[in-house]
């Protein structure tokens, strides 16, 4: 008799876990559209093979099909026109206390300047050609050189130029001062606060800005890891860790199946905890964390009817996949939402 009870216990536990986490009895909110985050706006693509944190990606540019550059007002506008709900951009706080919108830690790769971006006054950054270093043929030609002089914007310039846009701000440093400066900017300009969808990046500035700005969502590497690891440990019970609450929860598409209750129940738990879910591209050891839902294989990992955010590096190629999968269409072409 005892052996029968002992054999039954694991079955009962497994059944309870399944019942508590299956999405068969849960569903996404009806009529809620999929939303798109365009990483760096519409920009030049590059060969991502063997790219590291210090790789000069401008030197790996694929043959250009347009003139848009990352982190420029024109590139962001093109992304919104292509259906982005949010545009991700990168910031550096300069010595004159302005937020320069630019990706690289140094100027040497993309521009005709030299030195560390955050150590260069904005007045100098405004003189640079930010298309100077792009080449798709190993340096024989530079098709964008001379076309982007003075196009590095400040964060307030982006907000003013695209007043209807929403932006995810990426802190490139680990300076607490950057978080304090952003909080001060958003406090003095309510329209800028409305435009700021969220923040992420360096632990110190990200967590500081979230603490200082009421309702500002975001994630740092530290909070994202804490959220997902603790949810893996405790999510079977329905518990949502504190690090997952009132923020942004990035989930790599290839690891999403590990999340208790994925997809519907997981999504609904995070929304009930005040957080938005961002589905990012497949995670591979050593990658930079900016992999996106960029091709058909990755789009096939997006759950049917998913109403969260999808991160992409190729906003100009997104509509065919959205239409193919039958999601709520992007704003330029409204249709009935998938259920």
Coordinates of N, CA, C and O in Angstrom, one line a residue, residues 1 3 7 18 64 67 74 77 105 108 126 128 166 172 191 215 218 237 265 283:
X1 N 0.8 -1.2 0.0 CA 0.0 0.0 0.0 C 0.9 1.3 0.0 O 0.6 2.2 -0.7
X3 N 3.9 1.6 -1.1 CA 4.5 1.9 -2.4 C 3.6 2.5 -3.4 O 4.0 3.3 -4.2
X7 N 4.2 6.1 -5.1 CA 4.2 6.2 -6.6 C 3.2 7.3 -7.0 O 3.4 7.9 -8.1
X18 N 1.1 21.2 -13.5 CA 0.6 21.4 -14.8 C -0.7 22.2 -14.8 O -0.8 23.2 -15.5
X64 N 23.8 49.0 -48.7 CA 22.7 49.8 -48.3 C 21.5 49.8 -49.2 O 21.7 49.8 -50.5
X67 N 19.2 55.4 -46.9 CA 20.2 56.2 -46.3 C 20.0 56.4 -44.8 O 20.7 57.3 -44.2
X74 N 15.6 61.2 -38.5 CA 15.0 60.6 -39.7 C 14.8 59.1 -39.6 O 13.8 58.6 -40.1
X77 N 11.8 58.4 -37.3 CA 10.6 58.7 -38.0 C 10.2 57.6 -39.0 O 9.1 57.2 -39.1
X105 N 30.4 53.8 -27.6 CA 31.1 54.4 -26.5 C 32.2 55.3 -26.9 O 32.5 56.4 -26.3
X108 N 35.3 56.8 -32.8 CA 36.2 56.4 -33.9 C 35.6 55.5 -35.0 O 36.1 55.6 -36.1
X126 N 28.1 67.8 -32.4 CA 27.3 68.4 -33.5 C 28.0 68.7 -34.8 O 27.4 68.9 -35.8
X128 N 30.2 66.5 -36.1 CA 30.7 65.3 -36.7 C 29.8 64.7 -37.8 O 28.6 65.0 -37.8
X166 N 7.0 57.4 -28.9 CA 7.4 56.9 -27.6 C 8.7 56.2 -27.7 O 9.0 55.5 -28.7
X172 N 24.0 54.0 -21.8 CA 25.2 53.2 -22.3 C 26.3 53.1 -21.2 O 27.2 52.4 -21.3
X191 N 5.9 66.7 -21.2 CA 5.7 66.1 -22.6 C 6.8 65.1 -22.8 O 6.6 64.0 -23.4
X215 N 6.4 55.8 -11.7 CA 5.7 55.0 -12.8 C 6.6 54.7 -14.0 O 6.1 54.2 -15.0
X218 N 11.2 49.9 -16.6 CA 12.5 49.6 -17.2 C 13.0 48.3 -16.7 O 12.4 47.6 -16.0
X237 N 4.5 28.3 -8.5 CA 3.4 28.6 -7.5 C 2.5 29.8 -7.9 O 1.6 30.0 -7.2
X265 N -0.5 32.4 -19.6 CA -0.6 32.6 -18.1 C 0.6 33.4 -17.6 O 0.4 34.3 -16.8
X283 N 18.5 34.0 -27.5 CA 19.7 34.3 -26.7 C 20.7 33.3 -27.0 O 20.5 32.1 -26.9

